[in-house]
Short mmCIF file of the C-alpha atoms (twelve columns), coordinates in Angstrom:
data_MODEL
# 
_entry.id   MODEL 
# 
loop_
_atom_site.group_PDB 
_atom_site.id 
_atom_site.type_symbol 
_atom_site.label_atom_id 
_atom_site.label_alt_id 
_atom_site.label_comp_id 
_atom_site.label_asym_id 
_atom_site.label_seq_id 
_atom_site.Cartn_x 
_atom_site.Cartn_y 
_atom_site.Cartn_z 
_atom_site.pdbx_PDB_model_num 
ATOM 1   C CA . MET A 1   45.646 106.124 -37.619 1 
ATOM 2   C CA . ALA A 2   44.764 102.620 -38.870 1 
ATOM 3   C CA . ALA A 3   41.089 101.858 -39.067 1 
ATOM 4   C CA . LEU A 4   38.663 99.152  -40.008 1 
ATOM 5   C CA . VAL A 5   36.663 100.104 -43.074 1 
ATOM 6   C CA . VAL A 6   33.631 98.276  -44.419 1 
ATOM 7   C CA . THR A 7   33.591 99.085  -48.135 1 
ATOM 8   C CA . ARG A 8   31.183 98.599  -51.057 1 
ATOM 9   C CA . ALA A 9   28.242 98.546  -48.674 1 
ATOM 10  C CA . ARG A 10  24.578 99.395  -48.947 1 
ATOM 11  C CA . ILE A 11  24.105 101.164 -45.613 1 
ATOM 12  C CA . ALA A 12  20.836 101.446 -43.683 1 
ATOM 13  C CA . THR A 13  21.986 104.198 -41.341 1 
ATOM 14  C CA . MET A 14  18.633 104.316 -39.430 1 
ATOM 15  C CA . ARG A 15  19.043 108.035 -38.785 1 
ATOM 16  C CA . GLY A 16  15.735 109.516 -37.725 1 
ATOM 17  C CA . GLY A 17  14.209 106.053 -37.362 1 
ATOM 18  C CA . LYS A 18  14.175 105.625 -41.172 1 
ATOM 19  C CA . TYR A 19  16.271 103.419 -43.428 1 
ATOM 20  C CA . SER A 20  18.112 106.596 -44.567 1 
ATOM 21  C CA . MET A 21  19.943 104.474 -47.129 1 
ATOM 22  C CA . VAL A 22  23.361 105.065 -48.592 1 
ATOM 23  C CA . GLU A 23  23.300 102.881 -51.691 1 
ATOM 24  C CA . ARG A 24  27.042 102.791 -52.317 1 
ATOM 25  C CA . GLY A 25  29.216 103.689 -49.406 1 
ATOM 26  C CA . ALA A 26  31.600 102.696 -46.655 1 
ATOM 27  C CA . VAL A 27  31.861 102.850 -42.878 1 
ATOM 28  C CA . ARG A 28  35.181 103.818 -41.322 1 
ATOM 29  C CA . CYS A 29  35.726 102.786 -37.696 1 
ATOM 30  C CA . VAL A 30  38.540 103.959 -35.424 1 
ATOM 31  C CA . ASP A 31  39.074 103.000 -31.777 1 
ATOM 32  C CA . GLY A 32  35.664 101.370 -31.499 1 
ATOM 33  C CA . ARG A 33  33.769 104.367 -32.894 1 
ATOM 34  C CA . ILE A 34  32.387 105.256 -36.290 1 
ATOM 35  C CA . GLU A 35  34.575 108.005 -37.685 1 
ATOM 36  C CA . ALA A 36  32.610 108.452 -40.893 1 
ATOM 37  C CA . ALA A 37  29.942 106.735 -42.965 1 
ATOM 38  C CA . GLY A 38  28.680 107.535 -46.439 1 
ATOM 39  C CA . ALA A 39  29.301 107.605 -50.146 1 
ATOM 40  C CA . GLY A 40  32.573 109.540 -49.940 1 
ATOM 41  C CA . VAL A 41  34.277 107.389 -47.338 1 
ATOM 42  C CA . VAL A 42  37.286 105.400 -48.604 1 
ATOM 43  C CA . ALA A 43  39.900 103.102 -47.133 1 
ATOM 44  C CA . ARG A 44  43.413 104.452 -46.634 1 
ATOM 45  C CA . GLU A 45  46.768 102.759 -46.773 1 
ATOM 46  C CA . GLY A 46  47.215 100.514 -43.764 1 
ATOM 47  C CA . ASP A 47  43.506 100.222 -42.966 1 
ATOM 48  C CA . GLU A 48  41.914 96.841  -42.409 1 
ATOM 49  C CA . VAL A 49  39.243 96.399  -45.062 1 
ATOM 50  C CA . ILE A 50  36.094 94.292  -45.060 1 
ATOM 51  C CA . ASP A 51  34.605 94.160  -48.538 1 
ATOM 52  C CA . ALA A 52  30.809 94.018  -48.170 1 
ATOM 53  C CA . ALA A 53  30.525 93.377  -51.926 1 
ATOM 54  C CA . GLY A 54  27.138 95.054  -52.107 1 
ATOM 55  C CA . ALA A 55  25.743 93.509  -48.935 1 
ATOM 56  C CA . LEU A 56  23.505 95.426  -46.529 1 
ATOM 57  C CA . VAL A 57  25.098 96.990  -43.441 1 
ATOM 58  C CA . THR A 58  22.886 97.947  -40.507 1 
ATOM 59  C CA . PRO A 59  23.589 99.069  -36.981 1 
ATOM 60  C CA . GLY A 60  24.152 96.115  -34.700 1 
ATOM 61  C CA . LEU A 61  20.722 95.005  -33.505 1 
ATOM 62  C CA . ILE A 62  19.660 95.640  -29.914 1 
ATOM 63  C CA . ASP A 63  17.482 93.234  -27.925 1 
ATOM 64  C CA . CYS A 64  16.044 95.543  -25.286 1 
ATOM 65  C CA . HIS A 65  13.935 92.984  -23.347 1 
ATOM 66  C CA . THR A 66  15.122 89.485  -22.381 1 
ATOM 67  C CA . HIS A 67  14.918 87.150  -19.385 1 
ATOM 68  C CA . LEU A 68  17.694 84.865  -20.559 1 
ATOM 69  C CA . VAL A 69  19.345 84.136  -17.179 1 
ATOM 70  C CA . HIS A 70  17.475 81.128  -15.825 1 
ATOM 71  C CA . ALA A 71  17.778 77.377  -15.482 1 
ATOM 72  C CA . GLY A 72  15.334 74.673  -16.506 1 
ATOM 73  C CA . ASP A 73  12.669 74.912  -19.185 1 
ATOM 74  C CA . ARG A 74  8.894  74.991  -19.348 1 
ATOM 75  C CA . THR A 75  8.188  72.377  -22.001 1 
ATOM 76  C CA . ARG A 76  5.766  70.618  -19.654 1 
ATOM 77  C CA . ASP A 77  3.857  73.889  -19.242 1 
ATOM 78  C CA . PHE A 78  3.634  74.118  -23.033 1 
ATOM 79  C CA . GLU A 79  2.274  70.604  -23.314 1 
ATOM 80  C CA . MET A 80  -0.339 71.314  -20.668 1 
ATOM 81  C CA . ARG A 81  -1.346 74.608  -22.286 1 
ATOM 82  C CA . MET A 82  -1.762 72.889  -25.646 1 
ATOM 83  C CA . ALA A 83  -3.953 70.320  -23.895 1 
ATOM 84  C CA . GLY A 84  -6.247 73.106  -22.743 1 
ATOM 85  C CA . LYS A 85  -5.015 73.677  -19.189 1 
ATOM 86  C CA . SER A 86  -5.270 77.162  -17.733 1 
ATOM 87  C CA . TYR A 87  -2.458 79.214  -16.194 1 
ATOM 88  C CA . GLU A 88  -3.850 78.428  -12.741 1 
ATOM 89  C CA . GLU A 89  -4.052 74.690  -13.461 1 
ATOM 90  C CA . ILE A 90  -0.476 74.674  -14.714 1 
ATOM 91  C CA . ALA A 91  0.702  76.510  -11.598 1 
ATOM 92  C CA . ARG A 92  -1.131 74.065  -9.291  1 
ATOM 93  C CA . ALA A 93  0.581  71.200  -11.098 1 
ATOM 94  C CA . GLY A 94  3.994  72.617  -10.207 1 
ATOM 95  C CA . GLY A 95  4.584  74.633  -13.373 1 
ATOM 96  C CA . GLY A 96  4.664  78.343  -14.037 1 
ATOM 97  C CA . ILE A 97  7.228  80.842  -12.852 1 
ATOM 98  C CA . VAL A 98  7.727  78.995  -9.551  1 
ATOM 99  C CA . SER A 99  9.188  76.007  -11.383 1 
ATOM 100 C CA . THR A 100 11.743 78.248  -13.097 1 
ATOM 101 C CA . VAL A 101 12.578 79.919  -9.781  1 
ATOM 102 C CA . GLN A 102 13.204 76.521  -8.202  1 
ATOM 103 C CA . ALA A 103 15.425 75.388  -11.088 1 
ATOM 104 C CA . THR A 104 17.357 78.657  -11.103 1 
ATOM 105 C CA . ARG A 105 17.969 78.618  -7.369  1 
ATOM 106 C CA . ALA A 106 19.131 74.995  -7.557  1 
ATOM 107 C CA . ALA A 107 21.605 75.567  -10.403 1 
ATOM 108 C CA . SER A 108 25.248 76.229  -9.656  1 
ATOM 109 C CA . ASP A 109 26.846 79.431  -10.895 1 
ATOM 110 C CA . ALA A 110 28.661 77.479  -13.610 1 
ATOM 111 C CA . GLU A 111 25.474 75.752  -14.744 1 
ATOM 112 C CA . LEU A 112 23.492 78.962  -14.809 1 
ATOM 113 C CA . ARG A 113 26.236 80.787  -16.672 1 
ATOM 114 C CA . ALA A 114 26.512 78.028  -19.276 1 
ATOM 115 C CA . VAL A 115 22.821 77.790  -20.156 1 
ATOM 116 C CA . SER A 116 22.454 81.573  -20.190 1 
ATOM 117 C CA . ALA A 117 25.517 81.952  -22.405 1 
ATOM 118 C CA . ARG A 118 23.992 79.655  -25.017 1 
ATOM 119 C CA . ARG A 119 20.898 81.858  -25.221 1 
ATOM 120 C CA . LEU A 120 22.953 85.043  -25.327 1 
ATOM 121 C CA . GLU A 121 25.136 83.662  -28.090 1 
ATOM 122 C CA . ALA A 122 22.066 82.663  -30.118 1 
ATOM 123 C CA . ILE A 123 20.695 86.222  -29.865 1 
ATOM 124 C CA . ARG A 124 24.104 87.640  -30.768 1 
ATOM 125 C CA . ALA A 125 24.285 85.340  -33.785 1 
ATOM 126 C CA . SER A 126 20.974 86.780  -35.000 1 
ATOM 127 C CA . GLY A 127 22.655 90.186  -35.339 1 
ATOM 128 C CA . ALA A 128 22.649 91.654  -31.825 1 
ATOM 129 C CA . THR A 129 25.511 93.674  -30.384 1 
ATOM 130 C CA . THR A 130 23.618 94.884  -27.282 1 
ATOM 131 C CA . ILE A 131 21.340 92.729  -25.130 1 
ATOM 132 C CA . GLU A 132 19.320 93.694  -22.075 1 
ATOM 133 C CA . VAL A 133 19.231 90.920  -19.451 1 
ATOM 134 C CA . LYS A 134 16.740 90.893  -16.581 1 
ATOM 135 C CA . SER A 135 16.846 89.004  -13.335 1 
ATOM 136 C CA . GLY A 136 13.466 87.800  -12.050 1 
ATOM 137 C CA . TYR A 137 13.893 84.070  -11.550 1 
ATOM 138 C CA . GLY A 138 15.662 84.242  -8.197  1 
ATOM 139 C CA . LEU A 139 13.052 86.210  -6.237  1 
ATOM 140 C CA . ASP A 140 15.228 86.636  -3.165  1 
ATOM 141 C CA . ALA A 141 18.231 88.836  -2.512  1 
ATOM 142 C CA . ARG A 142 20.863 86.141  -2.914  1 
ATOM 143 C CA . HIS A 143 19.634 84.743  -6.205  1 
ATOM 144 C CA . GLU A 144 18.457 87.991  -7.801  1 
ATOM 145 C CA . LEU A 145 21.877 89.541  -7.263  1 
ATOM 146 C CA . ARG A 146 23.551 86.324  -8.398  1 
ATOM 147 C CA . CYS A 147 21.611 86.433  -11.665 1 
ATOM 148 C CA . LEU A 148 22.673 90.041  -12.232 1 
ATOM 149 C CA . ARG A 149 26.322 89.158  -11.588 1 
ATOM 150 C CA . ILE A 150 26.114 86.302  -14.065 1 
ATOM 151 C CA . ALA A 151 24.517 88.597  -16.640 1 
ATOM 152 C CA . ARG A 152 27.319 91.133  -16.179 1 
ATOM 153 C CA . GLY A 153 29.869 88.355  -16.493 1 
ATOM 154 C CA . LEU A 154 28.454 87.206  -19.817 1 
ATOM 155 C CA . ALA A 155 29.557 90.464  -21.420 1 
ATOM 156 C CA . GLN A 156 33.155 89.695  -20.504 1 
ATOM 157 C CA . ASP A 157 33.103 86.355  -22.340 1 
ATOM 158 C CA . HIS A 158 31.116 87.294  -25.456 1 
ATOM 159 C CA . ALA A 159 31.396 90.017  -28.073 1 
ATOM 160 C CA . VAL A 160 28.252 91.767  -26.914 1 
ATOM 161 C CA . SER A 161 27.297 94.650  -24.632 1 
ATOM 162 C CA . VAL A 162 24.989 93.686  -21.744 1 
ATOM 163 C CA . PHE A 163 22.544 96.051  -20.011 1 
ATOM 164 C CA . THR A 164 21.243 94.610  -16.724 1 
ATOM 165 C CA . THR A 165 17.795 95.129  -15.212 1 
ATOM 166 C CA . LEU A 166 16.641 94.103  -11.738 1 
ATOM 167 C CA . LEU A 167 13.236 92.406  -11.989 1 
ATOM 168 C CA . ALA A 168 12.817 91.156  -8.433  1 
ATOM 169 C CA . ALA A 169 9.157  92.294  -8.671  1 
ATOM 170 C CA . HIS A 170 8.422  89.593  -11.248 1 
ATOM 171 C CA . GLY A 171 6.202  87.445  -9.067  1 
ATOM 172 C CA . VAL A 172 5.634  86.460  -5.457  1 
ATOM 173 C CA . PRO A 173 7.998  83.646  -4.388  1 
ATOM 174 C CA . PRO A 174 6.596  80.579  -2.588  1 
ATOM 175 C CA . GLU A 175 7.945  81.647  0.805   1 
ATOM 176 C CA . PHE A 176 5.895  84.862  0.554   1 
ATOM 177 C CA . ALA A 177 2.695  83.247  -0.724  1 
ATOM 178 C CA . GLY A 178 -0.259 85.419  0.270   1 
ATOM 179 C CA . ARG A 179 2.072  88.182  1.504   1 
ATOM 180 C CA . ALA A 180 2.779  90.266  -1.573  1 
ATOM 181 C CA . ASP A 181 3.182  93.499  0.409   1 
ATOM 182 C CA . ASP A 182 5.808  91.877  2.611   1 
ATOM 183 C CA . TYR A 183 7.658  90.682  -0.482  1 
ATOM 184 C CA . ILE A 184 7.624  94.190  -1.935  1 
ATOM 185 C CA . GLU A 185 9.471  95.325  1.204   1 
ATOM 186 C CA . GLU A 186 12.067 92.664  0.385   1 
ATOM 187 C CA . VAL A 187 12.257 93.937  -3.193  1 
ATOM 188 C CA . VAL A 188 12.917 97.468  -1.933  1 
ATOM 189 C CA . SER A 189 15.927 96.179  0.004   1 
ATOM 190 C CA . ILE A 190 17.148 94.259  -3.070  1 
ATOM 191 C CA . VAL A 191 16.951 97.465  -5.120  1 
ATOM 192 C CA . GLU A 192 19.209 99.178  -2.592  1 
ATOM 193 C CA . ARG A 193 21.763 96.359  -2.719  1 
ATOM 194 C CA . ALA A 194 21.725 96.128  -6.518  1 
ATOM 195 C CA . ALA A 195 22.356 99.862  -6.721  1 
ATOM 196 C CA . SER A 196 25.088 99.931  -4.082  1 
ATOM 197 C CA . GLU A 197 26.891 96.986  -5.693  1 
ATOM 198 C CA . GLY A 198 26.589 98.463  -9.189  1 
ATOM 199 C CA . LEU A 199 24.802 95.414  -10.558 1 
ATOM 200 C CA . ALA A 200 21.754 96.992  -12.194 1 
ATOM 201 C CA . ASP A 201 21.339 99.639  -14.873 1 
ATOM 202 C CA . ALA A 202 17.568 99.798  -14.342 1 
ATOM 203 C CA . VAL A 203 14.681 98.369  -12.313 1 
ATOM 204 C CA . ASP A 204 11.651 96.622  -13.816 1 
ATOM 205 C CA . ALA A 205 8.382  95.276  -12.386 1 
ATOM 206 C CA . PHE A 206 5.383  93.260  -13.551 1 
ATOM 207 C CA . CYS A 207 2.256  95.375  -13.049 1 
ATOM 208 C CA . GLU A 208 -0.661 93.007  -13.607 1 
ATOM 209 C CA . THR A 209 -3.548 91.291  -11.854 1 
ATOM 210 C CA . ILE A 210 -1.495 88.090  -11.557 1 
ATOM 211 C CA . ALA A 211 1.564  89.942  -10.271 1 
ATOM 212 C CA . PHE A 212 1.724  93.352  -8.539  1 
ATOM 213 C CA . THR A 213 -0.651 96.281  -8.178  1 
ATOM 214 C CA . PRO A 214 0.220  99.824  -9.263  1 
ATOM 215 C CA . SER A 215 0.601  100.860 -5.617  1 
ATOM 216 C CA . GLN A 216 3.052  98.020  -4.979  1 
ATOM 217 C CA . VAL A 217 5.024  98.848  -8.118  1 
ATOM 218 C CA . ARG A 218 5.079  102.495 -7.069  1 
ATOM 219 C CA . ARG A 219 7.003  101.524 -3.909  1 
ATOM 220 C CA . VAL A 220 9.580  99.690  -5.998  1 
ATOM 221 C CA . PHE A 221 9.964  102.603 -8.407  1 
ATOM 222 C CA . GLU A 222 10.312 105.095 -5.565  1 
ATOM 223 C CA . ALA A 223 13.165 102.972 -4.214  1 
ATOM 224 C CA . ALA A 224 14.768 102.901 -7.658  1 
ATOM 225 C CA . ALA A 225 14.556 106.685 -7.945  1 
ATOM 226 C CA . LYS A 226 16.030 107.090 -4.470  1 
ATOM 227 C CA . HIS A 227 19.062 105.067 -5.533  1 
ATOM 228 C CA . GLY A 228 19.505 106.698 -8.934  1 
ATOM 229 C CA . LEU A 229 18.182 103.876 -11.123 1 
ATOM 230 C CA . ARG A 230 15.911 104.358 -14.134 1 
ATOM 231 C CA . VAL A 231 12.826 102.167 -14.463 1 
ATOM 232 C CA . LYS A 232 11.059 100.003 -17.033 1 
ATOM 233 C CA . LEU A 233 7.676  98.300  -16.711 1 
ATOM 234 C CA . HIS A 234 5.820  95.198  -17.865 1 
ATOM 235 C CA . ALA A 235 2.612  97.137  -18.478 1 
ATOM 236 C CA . ASP A 236 -0.970 96.355  -19.511 1 
ATOM 237 C CA . GLN A 237 -0.168 92.947  -21.004 1 
ATOM 238 C CA . LEU A 238 -3.217 91.040  -19.782 1 
ATOM 239 C CA . SER A 239 -5.495 93.841  -18.603 1 
ATOM 240 C CA . ASP A 240 -5.789 97.615  -18.524 1 
ATOM 241 C CA . SER A 241 -4.224 98.066  -15.104 1 
ATOM 242 C CA . GLY A 242 -2.962 101.606 -15.601 1 
ATOM 243 C CA . GLY A 243 0.567  100.418 -16.212 1 
ATOM 244 C CA . ALA A 244 1.306  102.789 -19.100 1 
ATOM 245 C CA . ALA A 245 0.302  105.836 -17.066 1 
ATOM 246 C CA . LEU A 246 2.329  104.597 -14.088 1 
ATOM 247 C CA . ALA A 247 5.404  104.080 -16.252 1 
ATOM 248 C CA . ALA A 248 5.022  107.582 -17.642 1 
ATOM 249 C CA . GLN A 249 4.667  109.107 -14.184 1 
ATOM 250 C CA . PHE A 250 8.110  107.780 -13.279 1 
ATOM 251 C CA . GLY A 251 9.677  108.750 -16.617 1 
ATOM 252 C CA . ALA A 252 10.266 105.100 -17.454 1 
ATOM 253 C CA . LEU A 253 12.733 104.203 -20.166 1 
ATOM 254 C CA . SER A 254 10.150 101.830 -21.592 1 
ATOM 255 C CA . ALA A 255 6.713  100.351 -21.107 1 
ATOM 256 C CA . ASP A 256 6.634  96.815  -22.476 1 
ATOM 257 C CA . HIS A 257 3.787  94.655  -23.903 1 
ATOM 258 C CA . LEU A 258 0.936  97.248  -23.754 1 
ATOM 259 C CA . GLU A 259 -1.725 95.052  -25.390 1 
ATOM 260 C CA . HIS A 260 -4.445 96.571  -23.173 1 
ATOM 261 C CA . ALA A 261 -3.110 100.122 -22.829 1 
ATOM 262 C CA . ASN A 262 -5.698 102.879 -23.210 1 
ATOM 263 C CA . GLU A 263 -5.280 106.170 -25.088 1 
ATOM 264 C CA . ALA A 264 -4.702 108.221 -21.965 1 
ATOM 265 C CA . GLY A 265 -1.857 105.905 -21.006 1 
ATOM 266 C CA . VAL A 266 -0.356 106.056 -24.496 1 
ATOM 267 C CA . ALA A 267 -0.561 109.862 -24.494 1 
ATOM 268 C CA . ALA A 268 1.186  109.898 -21.114 1 
ATOM 269 C CA . LEU A 269 4.006  107.753 -22.534 1 
ATOM 270 C CA . ALA A 270 4.446  110.274 -25.342 1 
ATOM 271 C CA . ARG A 271 4.707  113.188 -22.909 1 
ATOM 272 C CA . ALA A 272 7.217  111.284 -20.783 1 
ATOM 273 C CA . GLY A 273 9.400  110.251 -23.730 1 
ATOM 274 C CA . THR A 274 8.923  106.594 -22.819 1 
ATOM 275 C CA . VAL A 275 9.466  103.925 -25.488 1 
ATOM 276 C CA . ALA A 276 6.730  101.363 -26.226 1 
ATOM 277 C CA . VAL A 277 8.367  97.930  -26.498 1 
ATOM 278 C CA . MET A 278 6.483  95.370  -28.577 1 
ATOM 279 C CA . LEU A 279 6.926  91.716  -27.598 1 
ATOM 280 C CA . PRO A 280 5.195  89.681  -30.308 1 
ATOM 281 C CA . GLY A 281 6.788  86.395  -29.232 1 
ATOM 282 C CA . ALA A 282 4.703  86.265  -26.058 1 
ATOM 283 C CA . PHE A 283 1.578  87.344  -27.951 1 
ATOM 284 C CA . TYR A 284 2.121  84.502  -30.440 1 
ATOM 285 C CA . PHE A 285 3.100  81.873  -27.889 1 
ATOM 286 C CA . LEU A 286 0.114  82.580  -25.634 1 
ATOM 287 C CA . ARG A 287 -2.252 82.813  -28.634 1 
ATOM 288 C CA . GLU A 288 -3.477 86.197  -27.479 1 
ATOM 289 C CA . THR A 289 -6.045 88.120  -29.506 1 
ATOM 290 C CA . LYS A 290 -5.792 91.663  -28.115 1 
ATOM 291 C CA . VAL A 291 -3.265 93.481  -30.311 1 
ATOM 292 C CA . PRO A 292 -1.322 96.439  -28.855 1 
ATOM 293 C CA . PRO A 293 -2.860 99.787  -29.885 1 
ATOM 294 C CA . ILE A 294 -0.321 100.481 -32.622 1 
ATOM 295 C CA . ASP A 295 -2.440 103.180 -34.296 1 
ATOM 296 C CA . LEU A 296 -2.709 105.074 -30.996 1 
ATOM 297 C CA . ILE A 297 1.007  104.662 -30.380 1 
ATOM 298 C CA . ARG A 298 1.730  106.105 -33.824 1 
ATOM 299 C CA . LYS A 299 -0.868 108.860 -33.389 1 
ATOM 300 C CA . HIS A 300 0.830  110.124 -30.236 1 
ATOM 301 C CA . GLY A 301 4.349  109.713 -31.598 1 
ATOM 302 C CA . VAL A 302 5.568  107.170 -29.073 1 
ATOM 303 C CA . PRO A 303 8.798  105.481 -30.278 1 
ATOM 304 C CA . ILE A 304 8.281  101.767 -30.929 1 
ATOM 305 C CA . ALA A 305 10.899 99.145  -30.063 1 
ATOM 306 C CA . VAL A 306 10.785 95.399  -30.729 1 
ATOM 307 C CA . ALA A 307 12.420 92.655  -28.636 1 
ATOM 308 C CA . THR A 308 12.496 88.871  -28.288 1 
ATOM 309 C CA . ASP A 309 11.294 88.738  -24.658 1 
ATOM 310 C CA . CYS A 310 13.437 85.593  -24.482 1 
ATOM 311 C CA . ASN A 311 12.020 83.682  -21.512 1 
ATOM 312 C CA . PRO A 312 11.069 80.084  -20.687 1 
ATOM 313 C CA . GLY A 313 7.366  80.549  -20.069 1 
ATOM 314 C CA . THR A 314 5.925  82.707  -22.820 1 
ATOM 315 C CA . SER A 315 8.589  83.514  -25.446 1 
ATOM 316 C CA . PRO A 316 11.375 80.943  -25.844 1 
ATOM 317 C CA . MET A 317 12.807 82.875  -28.798 1 
ATOM 318 C CA . THR A 318 16.368 83.962  -29.514 1 
ATOM 319 C CA . SER A 319 16.073 85.595  -32.961 1 
ATOM 320 C CA . LEU A 320 15.563 89.326  -33.366 1 
ATOM 321 C CA . PRO A 321 14.734 89.037  -37.099 1 
ATOM 322 C CA . THR A 322 11.977 86.568  -36.177 1 
ATOM 323 C CA . ALA A 323 10.665 89.051  -33.606 1 
ATOM 324 C CA . MET A 324 10.704 91.706  -36.339 1 
ATOM 325 C CA . ASN A 325 8.707  89.466  -38.657 1 
ATOM 326 C CA . MET A 326 6.144  88.765  -35.931 1 
ATOM 327 C CA . ALA A 327 5.867  92.475  -35.117 1 
ATOM 328 C CA . CYS A 328 4.949  93.094  -38.744 1 
ATOM 329 C CA . THR A 329 2.639  90.141  -39.343 1 
ATOM 330 C CA . LEU A 330 0.894  90.118  -35.950 1 
ATOM 331 C CA . PHE A 331 0.936  93.800  -34.945 1 
ATOM 332 C CA . GLY A 332 1.022  95.561  -38.309 1 
ATOM 333 C CA . LEU A 333 4.364  97.318  -38.039 1 
ATOM 334 C CA . THR A 334 6.099  98.215  -41.270 1 
ATOM 335 C CA . PRO A 335 9.487  96.560  -41.943 1 
ATOM 336 C CA . GLU A 336 11.090 99.978  -41.499 1 
ATOM 337 C CA . GLU A 337 9.410  100.394 -38.097 1 
ATOM 338 C CA . ALA A 338 10.547 96.897  -37.117 1 
ATOM 339 C CA . LEU A 339 14.184 97.629  -37.979 1 
ATOM 340 C CA . ALA A 340 14.032 100.978 -36.179 1 
ATOM 341 C CA . GLY A 341 12.530 99.030  -33.277 1 
ATOM 342 C CA . THR A 342 15.591 96.812  -33.001 1 
ATOM 343 C CA . THR A 343 18.131 99.609  -33.535 1 
ATOM 344 C CA . VAL A 344 17.581 103.306 -32.780 1 
ATOM 345 C CA . HIS A 345 14.411 102.946 -30.686 1 
ATOM 346 C CA . ALA A 346 15.716 99.872  -28.856 1 
ATOM 347 C CA . ALA A 347 18.764 101.912 -27.869 1 
ATOM 348 C CA . ARG A 348 16.469 104.622 -26.526 1 
ATOM 349 C CA . ALA A 349 14.511 101.985 -24.559 1 
ATOM 350 C CA . LEU A 350 17.755 101.287 -22.702 1 
ATOM 351 C CA . GLY A 351 18.707 104.924 -22.293 1 
ATOM 352 C CA . LEU A 352 21.671 104.519 -24.640 1 
ATOM 353 C CA . ALA A 353 22.446 107.403 -26.987 1 
ATOM 354 C CA . ASP A 354 25.745 106.028 -28.325 1 
ATOM 355 C CA . ARG A 355 24.381 103.291 -30.598 1 
ATOM 356 C CA . GLY A 356 21.475 102.291 -32.831 1 
ATOM 357 C CA . THR A 357 22.420 104.343 -35.907 1 
ATOM 358 C CA . ILE A 358 25.357 104.424 -38.310 1 
ATOM 359 C CA . GLU A 359 26.826 107.900 -38.035 1 
ATOM 360 C CA . ALA A 360 29.986 109.585 -36.856 1 
ATOM 361 C CA . GLY A 361 30.626 109.298 -33.133 1 
ATOM 362 C CA . LYS A 362 28.453 106.246 -32.509 1 
ATOM 363 C CA . ARG A 363 29.790 102.897 -31.332 1 
ATOM 364 C CA . ALA A 364 31.162 100.746 -34.117 1 
ATOM 365 C CA . ASP A 365 28.429 98.133  -33.732 1 
ATOM 366 C CA . LEU A 366 27.519 96.796  -37.164 1 
ATOM 367 C CA . ALA A 367 25.830 93.827  -38.799 1 
ATOM 368 C CA . ILE A 368 26.452 92.745  -42.405 1 
ATOM 369 C CA . TRP A 369 23.599 90.948  -44.174 1 
ATOM 370 C CA . ASP A 370 23.626 89.134  -47.517 1 
ATOM 371 C CA . VAL A 371 20.317 90.659  -48.576 1 
ATOM 372 C CA . GLU A 372 19.402 93.339  -51.111 1 
ATOM 373 C CA . HIS A 373 16.958 95.410  -49.085 1 
ATOM 374 C CA . PRO A 374 16.496 96.071  -45.357 1 
ATOM 375 C CA . ALA A 375 12.847 94.947  -45.560 1 
ATOM 376 C CA . HIS A 376 14.227 91.427  -46.041 1 
ATOM 377 C CA . LEU A 377 15.182 91.365  -42.361 1 
ATOM 378 C CA . ALA A 378 11.501 91.438  -41.362 1 
ATOM 379 C CA . TRP A 379 10.232 89.526  -44.415 1 
ATOM 380 C CA . GLN A 380 12.028 86.227  -43.793 1 
ATOM 381 C CA . ILE A 381 10.182 84.141  -41.224 1 
ATOM 382 C CA . ALA A 382 13.107 82.259  -39.714 1 
ATOM 383 C CA . GLY A 383 16.688 81.183  -40.267 1 
ATOM 384 C CA . LEU A 384 18.104 84.580  -41.196 1 
ATOM 385 C CA . ALA A 385 21.546 85.352  -39.813 1 
ATOM 386 C CA . PRO A 386 24.054 88.054  -40.672 1 
ATOM 387 C CA . ARG A 387 27.276 87.338  -42.544 1 
ATOM 388 C CA . ALA A 388 29.160 89.137  -39.780 1 
ATOM 389 C CA . VAL A 389 28.509 90.951  -36.527 1 
ATOM 390 C CA . LEU A 390 31.049 93.606  -35.541 1 
ATOM 391 C CA . SER A 391 31.230 95.067  -32.052 1 
ATOM 392 C CA . LEU A 392 34.501 96.975  -32.162 1 
ATOM 393 C CA . ALA A 393 33.837 99.091  -29.061 1 
ATOM 394 C CA . GLY A 394 33.908 96.018  -26.810 1 
ATOM 395 C CA . THR A 395 31.500 95.476  -23.952 1 
# 
């Protein structure tokens, strides 16, 4: 059977969350899967060959936390923040999440698809073969489900796999101002529709003092469980609100941000097998000072993922290597941890066991980099792009 074989490669297989390097090897791919990878693998007559010529081959990167489906931007918010305005002052001036909700609701399907596709393609060009896409800027049934449909449609037009997450519990929309509990009832009904229409792979929520309480999030997660959907959580970003422990209680795929998580919450994540997703773009953009408890996360053996958190308000970033660099320089991750965080552990944060490492049976999702060592991917501050991104298994 004809295959595609990447030869003369230096392979960071990422088995076991380590580089697990093969210094001189090849990767043989058949029918969208890796048939073999290692020093003894050779091309056969009739195979298509890509000569890596000593370049680095990694698993295709995985961006396990993005909000890329939205219209409008928040440049005015940024200007106001740099002028010293608070979150509340920006919101009163018409900015904040409400402005993005208004722009997203007003955009046509074609407009929303076009602007979202540009962001998705930028992330793909940075080495990604799998991208998680959240809703969260519609905040009503019609527009939340529309955003999920658009996200699913992006996978059909681009060489990337898309994992969709319903984030209707992102904030309280204007029409429910002062009635958060009533809006949560609406979210519960949106969860049911997203599940019945097959539009969501998971359900997320923002558990924070400026968003929803643990008891409100619990109602959303109970609805998700009822309809067979796994959960993820924006947890303990701005305060210790018990988000990590709540995520663990529901066996969440991931708990994301975690700047203010306490040790009990981290230990609970470890017991639950939940991945800790680091989002250094938001930390940098908001000029935060409370670093996630990386030492505690390591101590308890919680897998660490890294993502762009691509969103208009707090992390307008579309480069996974840049997120890796920030995770190292701002949070103290090692380059090896950062690469594991955008491959094997990012796959786990999405509940995907078929990608994230280079080994037989996994999806043939690969990135080829003109660098000598995998640490280069986290070392370079910006501008790094792979020579090629291969996603042979399709979407």
